[in-house]
Amino acid sequence: MSKSYLGLSKEFQGRSYDSMVAHVTIVFIRYIMLALESRNGEDPRTIGNLFYICCDELQDISLVEALQRIFFLMEQFLQEQLQLAEAEIRKLIDFLISNLPSFFKERLAVSFCES
């Protein structure tokens, strides 16, 4: 492909090592540019900036909010799958929260009191 389509063998007739390296470099820069254009035009995974648009729509959450969601999912799982009593679940979650660093304990205590 490099020899026939990009002119690797026909365009240049130099004998110095530096000029051959420069020519091969230019030929492969052409190839990279054509391959990139081909991928952007034909590959459905690169439809414009679709990836970045989707990422912009996703909201970043804080670590405390992520921990809250994890505890909520754990509470649901314990209720539905293991059928533990509400008091046992609350005791387990309180134990886990009490072993967290004080920064998280303060934030999570406020959120669990509200819900």
mmCIF file with all atom_site columns, C-alpha atoms in Angstrom:
data_model
loop_
_atom_site.group_PDB
_atom_site.id
_atom_site.type_symbol
_atom_site.label_atom_id
_atom_site.label_alt_id
_atom_site.label_comp_id
_atom_site.label_asym_id
_atom_site.label_entity_id
_atom_site.label_seq_id
_atom_site.pdbx_PDB_ins_code
_atom_site.Cartn_x
_atom_site.Cartn_y
_atom_site.Cartn_z
_atom_site.occupancy
_atom_site.B_iso_or_equiv
_atom_site.pdbx_formal_charge
_atom_site.auth_seq_id
_atom_site.auth_comp_id
_atom_site.auth_asym_id
_atom_site.auth_atom_id
_atom_site.pdbx_PDB_model_num
ATOM 1   C CA . MET A 1 1   ? 0.000   0.000   0.000  1.00 0.00 ? 1   MET A CA 1
ATOM 2   C CA . SER A 1 2   ? 2.797   2.405   0.890  1.00 0.00 ? 2   SER A CA 1
ATOM 3   C CA . LYS A 1 3   ? 4.680   1.696   -2.318 1.00 0.00 ? 3   LYS A CA 1
ATOM 4   C CA . SER A 1 4   ? 1.764   1.836   -4.738 1.00 0.00 ? 4   SER A CA 1
ATOM 5   C CA . TYR A 1 5   ? -0.620  4.417   -3.309 1.00 0.00 ? 5   TYR A CA 1
ATOM 6   C CA . LEU A 1 6   ? 1.649   6.767   -1.391 1.00 0.00 ? 6   LEU A CA 1
ATOM 7   C CA . GLY A 1 7   ? 4.657   6.762   -3.716 1.00 0.00 ? 7   GLY A CA 1
ATOM 8   C CA . LEU A 1 8   ? 7.237   5.302   -1.371 1.00 0.00 ? 8   LEU A CA 1
ATOM 9   C CA . SER A 1 9   ? 9.337   3.802   -4.151 1.00 0.00 ? 9   SER A CA 1
ATOM 10  C CA . LYS A 1 10  ? 8.713   6.058   -7.172 1.00 0.00 ? 10  LYS A CA 1
ATOM 11  C CA . GLU A 1 11  ? 8.955   9.659   -5.976 1.00 0.00 ? 11  GLU A CA 1
ATOM 12  C CA . PHE A 1 12  ? 12.448  9.737   -4.596 1.00 0.00 ? 12  PHE A CA 1
ATOM 13  C CA . GLN A 1 13  ? 15.826  8.561   -5.915 1.00 0.00 ? 13  GLN A CA 1
ATOM 14  C CA . GLY A 1 14  ? 18.254  9.762   -3.240 1.00 0.00 ? 14  GLY A CA 1
ATOM 15  C CA . ARG A 1 15  ? 21.197  7.845   -1.813 1.00 0.00 ? 15  ARG A CA 1
ATOM 16  C CA . SER A 1 16  ? 21.905  9.601   1.511  1.00 0.00 ? 16  SER A CA 1
ATOM 17  C CA . TYR A 1 17  ? 20.560  8.021   4.659  1.00 0.00 ? 17  TYR A CA 1
ATOM 18  C CA . ASP A 1 18  ? 19.086  11.287  5.995  1.00 0.00 ? 18  ASP A CA 1
ATOM 19  C CA . SER A 1 19  ? 17.187  12.004  2.787  1.00 0.00 ? 19  SER A CA 1
ATOM 20  C CA . MET A 1 20  ? 15.758  8.466   2.732  1.00 0.00 ? 20  MET A CA 1
ATOM 21  C CA . VAL A 1 21  ? 14.596  8.794   6.330  1.00 0.00 ? 21  VAL A CA 1
ATOM 22  C CA . ALA A 1 22  ? 13.024  12.165  5.539  1.00 0.00 ? 22  ALA A CA 1
ATOM 23  C CA . HIS A 1 23  ? 11.216  10.739  2.503  1.00 0.00 ? 23  HIS A CA 1
ATOM 24  C CA . VAL A 1 24  ? 9.884   7.715   4.395  1.00 0.00 ? 24  VAL A CA 1
ATOM 25  C CA . THR A 1 25  ? 8.751   10.018  7.192  1.00 0.00 ? 25  THR A CA 1
ATOM 26  C CA . ILE A 1 26  ? 6.829   12.224  4.754  1.00 0.00 ? 26  ILE A CA 1
ATOM 27  C CA . VAL A 1 27  ? 5.219   9.180   3.132  1.00 0.00 ? 27  VAL A CA 1
ATOM 28  C CA . PHE A 1 28  ? 4.036   7.829   6.461  1.00 0.00 ? 28  PHE A CA 1
ATOM 29  C CA . ILE A 1 29  ? 2.771   11.230  7.554  1.00 0.00 ? 29  ILE A CA 1
ATOM 30  C CA . ARG A 1 30  ? 0.623   11.127  4.413  1.00 0.00 ? 30  ARG A CA 1
ATOM 31  C CA . TYR A 1 31  ? -0.563  7.660   5.374  1.00 0.00 ? 31  TYR A CA 1
ATOM 32  C CA . ILE A 1 32  ? -1.464  8.781   8.908  1.00 0.00 ? 32  ILE A CA 1
ATOM 33  C CA . MET A 1 33  ? -3.404  11.756  7.575  1.00 0.00 ? 33  MET A CA 1
ATOM 34  C CA . LEU A 1 34  ? -5.338  9.578   5.106  1.00 0.00 ? 34  LEU A CA 1
ATOM 35  C CA . ALA A 1 35  ? -6.023  6.884   7.719  1.00 0.00 ? 35  ALA A CA 1
ATOM 36  C CA . LEU A 1 36  ? -7.273  9.491   10.176 1.00 0.00 ? 36  LEU A CA 1
ATOM 37  C CA . GLU A 1 37  ? -9.559  11.052  7.575  1.00 0.00 ? 37  GLU A CA 1
ATOM 38  C CA . SER A 1 38  ? -10.828 7.614   6.590  1.00 0.00 ? 38  SER A CA 1
ATOM 39  C CA . ARG A 1 39  ? -11.596 6.713   10.179 1.00 0.00 ? 39  ARG A CA 1
ATOM 40  C CA . ASN A 1 40  ? -13.361 9.997   10.874 1.00 0.00 ? 40  ASN A CA 1
ATOM 41  C CA . GLY A 1 41  ? -15.436 9.604   7.721  1.00 0.00 ? 41  GLY A CA 1
ATOM 42  C CA . GLU A 1 42  ? -16.330 5.914   7.825  1.00 0.00 ? 42  GLU A CA 1
ATOM 43  C CA . ASP A 1 43  ? -16.001 4.589   11.370 1.00 0.00 ? 43  ASP A CA 1
ATOM 44  C CA . PRO A 1 44  ? -19.292 4.924   13.300 1.00 0.00 ? 44  PRO A CA 1
ATOM 45  C CA . ARG A 1 45  ? -17.373 5.132   16.601 1.00 0.00 ? 45  ARG A CA 1
ATOM 46  C CA . THR A 1 46  ? -16.048 8.579   15.667 1.00 0.00 ? 46  THR A CA 1
ATOM 47  C CA . ILE A 1 47  ? -19.175 10.502  14.762 1.00 0.00 ? 47  ILE A CA 1
ATOM 48  C CA . GLY A 1 48  ? -17.903 13.993  15.310 1.00 0.00 ? 48  GLY A CA 1
ATOM 49  C CA . ASN A 1 49  ? -17.521 14.834  18.976 1.00 0.00 ? 49  ASN A CA 1
ATOM 50  C CA . LEU A 1 50  ? -20.237 12.416  20.084 1.00 0.00 ? 50  LEU A CA 1
ATOM 51  C CA . PHE A 1 51  ? -18.049 10.973  22.849 1.00 0.00 ? 51  PHE A CA 1
ATOM 52  C CA . TYR A 1 52  ? -17.345 14.401  24.312 1.00 0.00 ? 52  TYR A CA 1
ATOM 53  C CA . ILE A 1 53  ? -20.977 15.475  24.010 1.00 0.00 ? 53  ILE A CA 1
ATOM 54  C CA . CYS A 1 54  ? -22.088 12.379  25.938 1.00 0.00 ? 54  CYS A CA 1
ATOM 55  C CA . CYS A 1 55  ? -19.436 12.941  28.595 1.00 0.00 ? 55  CYS A CA 1
ATOM 56  C CA . ASP A 1 56  ? -20.488 16.562  29.025 1.00 0.00 ? 56  ASP A CA 1
ATOM 57  C CA . GLU A 1 57  ? -24.050 15.445  29.741 1.00 0.00 ? 57  GLU A CA 1
ATOM 58  C CA . LEU A 1 58  ? -22.909 13.193  32.574 1.00 0.00 ? 58  LEU A CA 1
ATOM 59  C CA . GLN A 1 59  ? -22.809 15.048  35.831 1.00 0.00 ? 59  GLN A CA 1
ATOM 60  C CA . ASP A 1 60  ? -19.824 14.582  38.095 1.00 0.00 ? 60  ASP A CA 1
ATOM 61  C CA . ILE A 1 61  ? -20.711 13.458  41.581 1.00 0.00 ? 61  ILE A CA 1
ATOM 62  C CA . SER A 1 62  ? -18.741 13.998  44.737 1.00 0.00 ? 62  SER A CA 1
ATOM 63  C CA . LEU A 1 63  ? -17.147 11.207  46.700 1.00 0.00 ? 63  LEU A CA 1
ATOM 64  C CA . VAL A 1 64  ? -19.638 11.692  49.524 1.00 0.00 ? 64  VAL A CA 1
ATOM 65  C CA . GLU A 1 65  ? -22.571 11.370  47.126 1.00 0.00 ? 65  GLU A CA 1
ATOM 66  C CA . ALA A 1 66  ? -21.010 8.220   45.664 1.00 0.00 ? 66  ALA A CA 1
ATOM 67  C CA . LEU A 1 67  ? -20.705 6.749   49.167 1.00 0.00 ? 67  LEU A CA 1
ATOM 68  C CA . GLN A 1 68  ? -24.333 7.647   49.857 1.00 0.00 ? 68  GLN A CA 1
ATOM 69  C CA . ARG A 1 69  ? -25.418 5.828   46.727 1.00 0.00 ? 69  ARG A CA 1
ATOM 70  C CA . ILE A 1 70  ? -23.339 2.783   47.640 1.00 0.00 ? 70  ILE A CA 1
ATOM 71  C CA . PHE A 1 71  ? -24.883 2.637   51.109 1.00 0.00 ? 71  PHE A CA 1
ATOM 72  C CA . PHE A 1 72  ? -28.370 3.058   49.646 1.00 0.00 ? 72  PHE A CA 1
ATOM 73  C CA . LEU A 1 73  ? -27.800 0.220   47.164 1.00 0.00 ? 73  LEU A CA 1
ATOM 74  C CA . MET A 1 74  ? -26.372 -1.943  49.919 1.00 0.00 ? 74  MET A CA 1
ATOM 75  C CA . GLU A 1 75  ? -29.438 -1.240  52.063 1.00 0.00 ? 75  GLU A CA 1
ATOM 76  C CA . GLN A 1 76  ? -31.753 -2.218  49.200 1.00 0.00 ? 76  GLN A CA 1
ATOM 77  C CA . PHE A 1 77  ? -29.789 -5.398  48.541 1.00 0.00 ? 77  PHE A CA 1
ATOM 78  C CA . LEU A 1 78  ? -29.851 -6.413  52.186 1.00 0.00 ? 78  LEU A CA 1
ATOM 79  C CA . GLN A 1 79  ? -33.604 -5.864  52.367 1.00 0.00 ? 79  GLN A CA 1
ATOM 80  C CA . GLU A 1 80  ? -34.519 -7.618  49.131 1.00 0.00 ? 80  GLU A CA 1
ATOM 81  C CA . GLN A 1 81  ? -31.995 -10.446 48.847 1.00 0.00 ? 81  GLN A CA 1
ATOM 82  C CA . LEU A 1 82  ? -31.039 -11.282 52.417 1.00 0.00 ? 82  LEU A CA 1
ATOM 83  C CA . GLN A 1 83  ? -34.348 -10.097 53.930 1.00 0.00 ? 83  GLN A CA 1
ATOM 84  C CA . LEU A 1 84  ? -32.700 -8.584  56.959 1.00 0.00 ? 84  LEU A CA 1
ATOM 85  C CA . ALA A 1 85  ? -34.726 -6.533  59.400 1.00 0.00 ? 85  ALA A CA 1
ATOM 86  C CA . GLU A 1 86  ? -34.559 -2.747  59.226 1.00 0.00 ? 86  GLU A CA 1
ATOM 87  C CA . ALA A 1 87  ? -32.830 -2.577  62.608 1.00 0.00 ? 87  ALA A CA 1
ATOM 88  C CA . GLU A 1 88  ? -30.107 -5.006  61.524 1.00 0.00 ? 88  GLU A CA 1
ATOM 89  C CA . ILE A 1 89  ? -29.497 -3.103  58.315 1.00 0.00 ? 89  ILE A CA 1
ATOM 90  C CA . ARG A 1 90  ? -29.321 0.216   60.160 1.00 0.00 ? 90  ARG A CA 1
ATOM 91  C CA . LYS A 1 91  ? -26.900 -1.338  62.691 1.00 0.00 ? 91  LYS A CA 1
ATOM 92  C CA . LEU A 1 92  ? -24.637 -2.599  59.866 1.00 0.00 ? 92  LEU A CA 1
ATOM 93  C CA . ILE A 1 93  ? -24.652 0.740   58.023 1.00 0.00 ? 93  ILE A CA 1
ATOM 94  C CA . ASP A 1 94  ? -23.995 2.648   61.258 1.00 0.00 ? 94  ASP A CA 1
ATOM 95  C CA . PHE A 1 95  ? -21.039 0.341   61.957 1.00 0.00 ? 95  PHE A CA 1
ATOM 96  C CA . LEU A 1 96  ? -19.617 0.971   58.465 1.00 0.00 ? 96  LEU A CA 1
ATOM 97  C CA . ILE A 1 97  ? -20.096 4.723   58.784 1.00 0.00 ? 97  ILE A CA 1
ATOM 98  C CA . SER A 1 98  ? -18.506 4.802   62.229 1.00 0.00 ? 98  SER A CA 1
ATOM 99  C CA . ASN A 1 99  ? -15.336 3.258   60.779 1.00 0.00 ? 99  ASN A CA 1
ATOM 100 C CA . LEU A 1 100 ? -15.006 5.915   58.072 1.00 0.00 ? 100 LEU A CA 1
ATOM 101 C CA . PRO A 1 101 ? -12.771 8.983   58.497 1.00 0.00 ? 101 PRO A CA 1
ATOM 102 C CA . SER A 1 102 ? -14.401 11.866  60.386 1.00 0.00 ? 102 SER A CA 1
ATOM 103 C CA . PHE A 1 103 ? -14.816 13.984  57.245 1.00 0.00 ? 103 PHE A CA 1
ATOM 104 C CA . PHE A 1 104 ? -17.074 11.377  55.669 1.00 0.00 ? 104 PHE A CA 1
ATOM 105 C CA . LYS A 1 105 ? -18.878 10.599  58.911 1.00 0.00 ? 105 LYS A CA 1
ATOM 106 C CA . GLU A 1 106 ? -19.978 14.216  59.293 1.00 0.00 ? 106 GLU A CA 1
ATOM 107 C CA . ARG A 1 107 ? -21.223 14.452  55.705 1.00 0.00 ? 107 ARG A CA 1
ATOM 108 C CA . LEU A 1 108 ? -22.960 11.071  55.685 1.00 0.00 ? 108 LEU A CA 1
ATOM 109 C CA . ALA A 1 109 ? -24.614 11.611  59.070 1.00 0.00 ? 109 ALA A CA 1
ATOM 110 C CA . VAL A 1 110 ? -26.367 14.708  57.756 1.00 0.00 ? 110 VAL A CA 1
ATOM 111 C CA . SER A 1 111 ? -27.567 12.951  54.606 1.00 0.00 ? 111 SER A CA 1
ATOM 112 C CA . PHE A 1 112 ? -28.861 9.849   56.406 1.00 0.00 ? 112 PHE A CA 1
ATOM 113 C CA . CYS A 1 113 ? -30.737 11.974  58.909 1.00 0.00 ? 113 CYS A CA 1
ATOM 114 C CA . GLU A 1 114 ? -32.512 13.763  56.068 1.00 0.00 ? 114 GLU A CA 1
ATOM 115 C CA . SER A 1 115 ? -33.694 10.575  54.343 1.00 0.00 ? 115 SER A CA 1
#
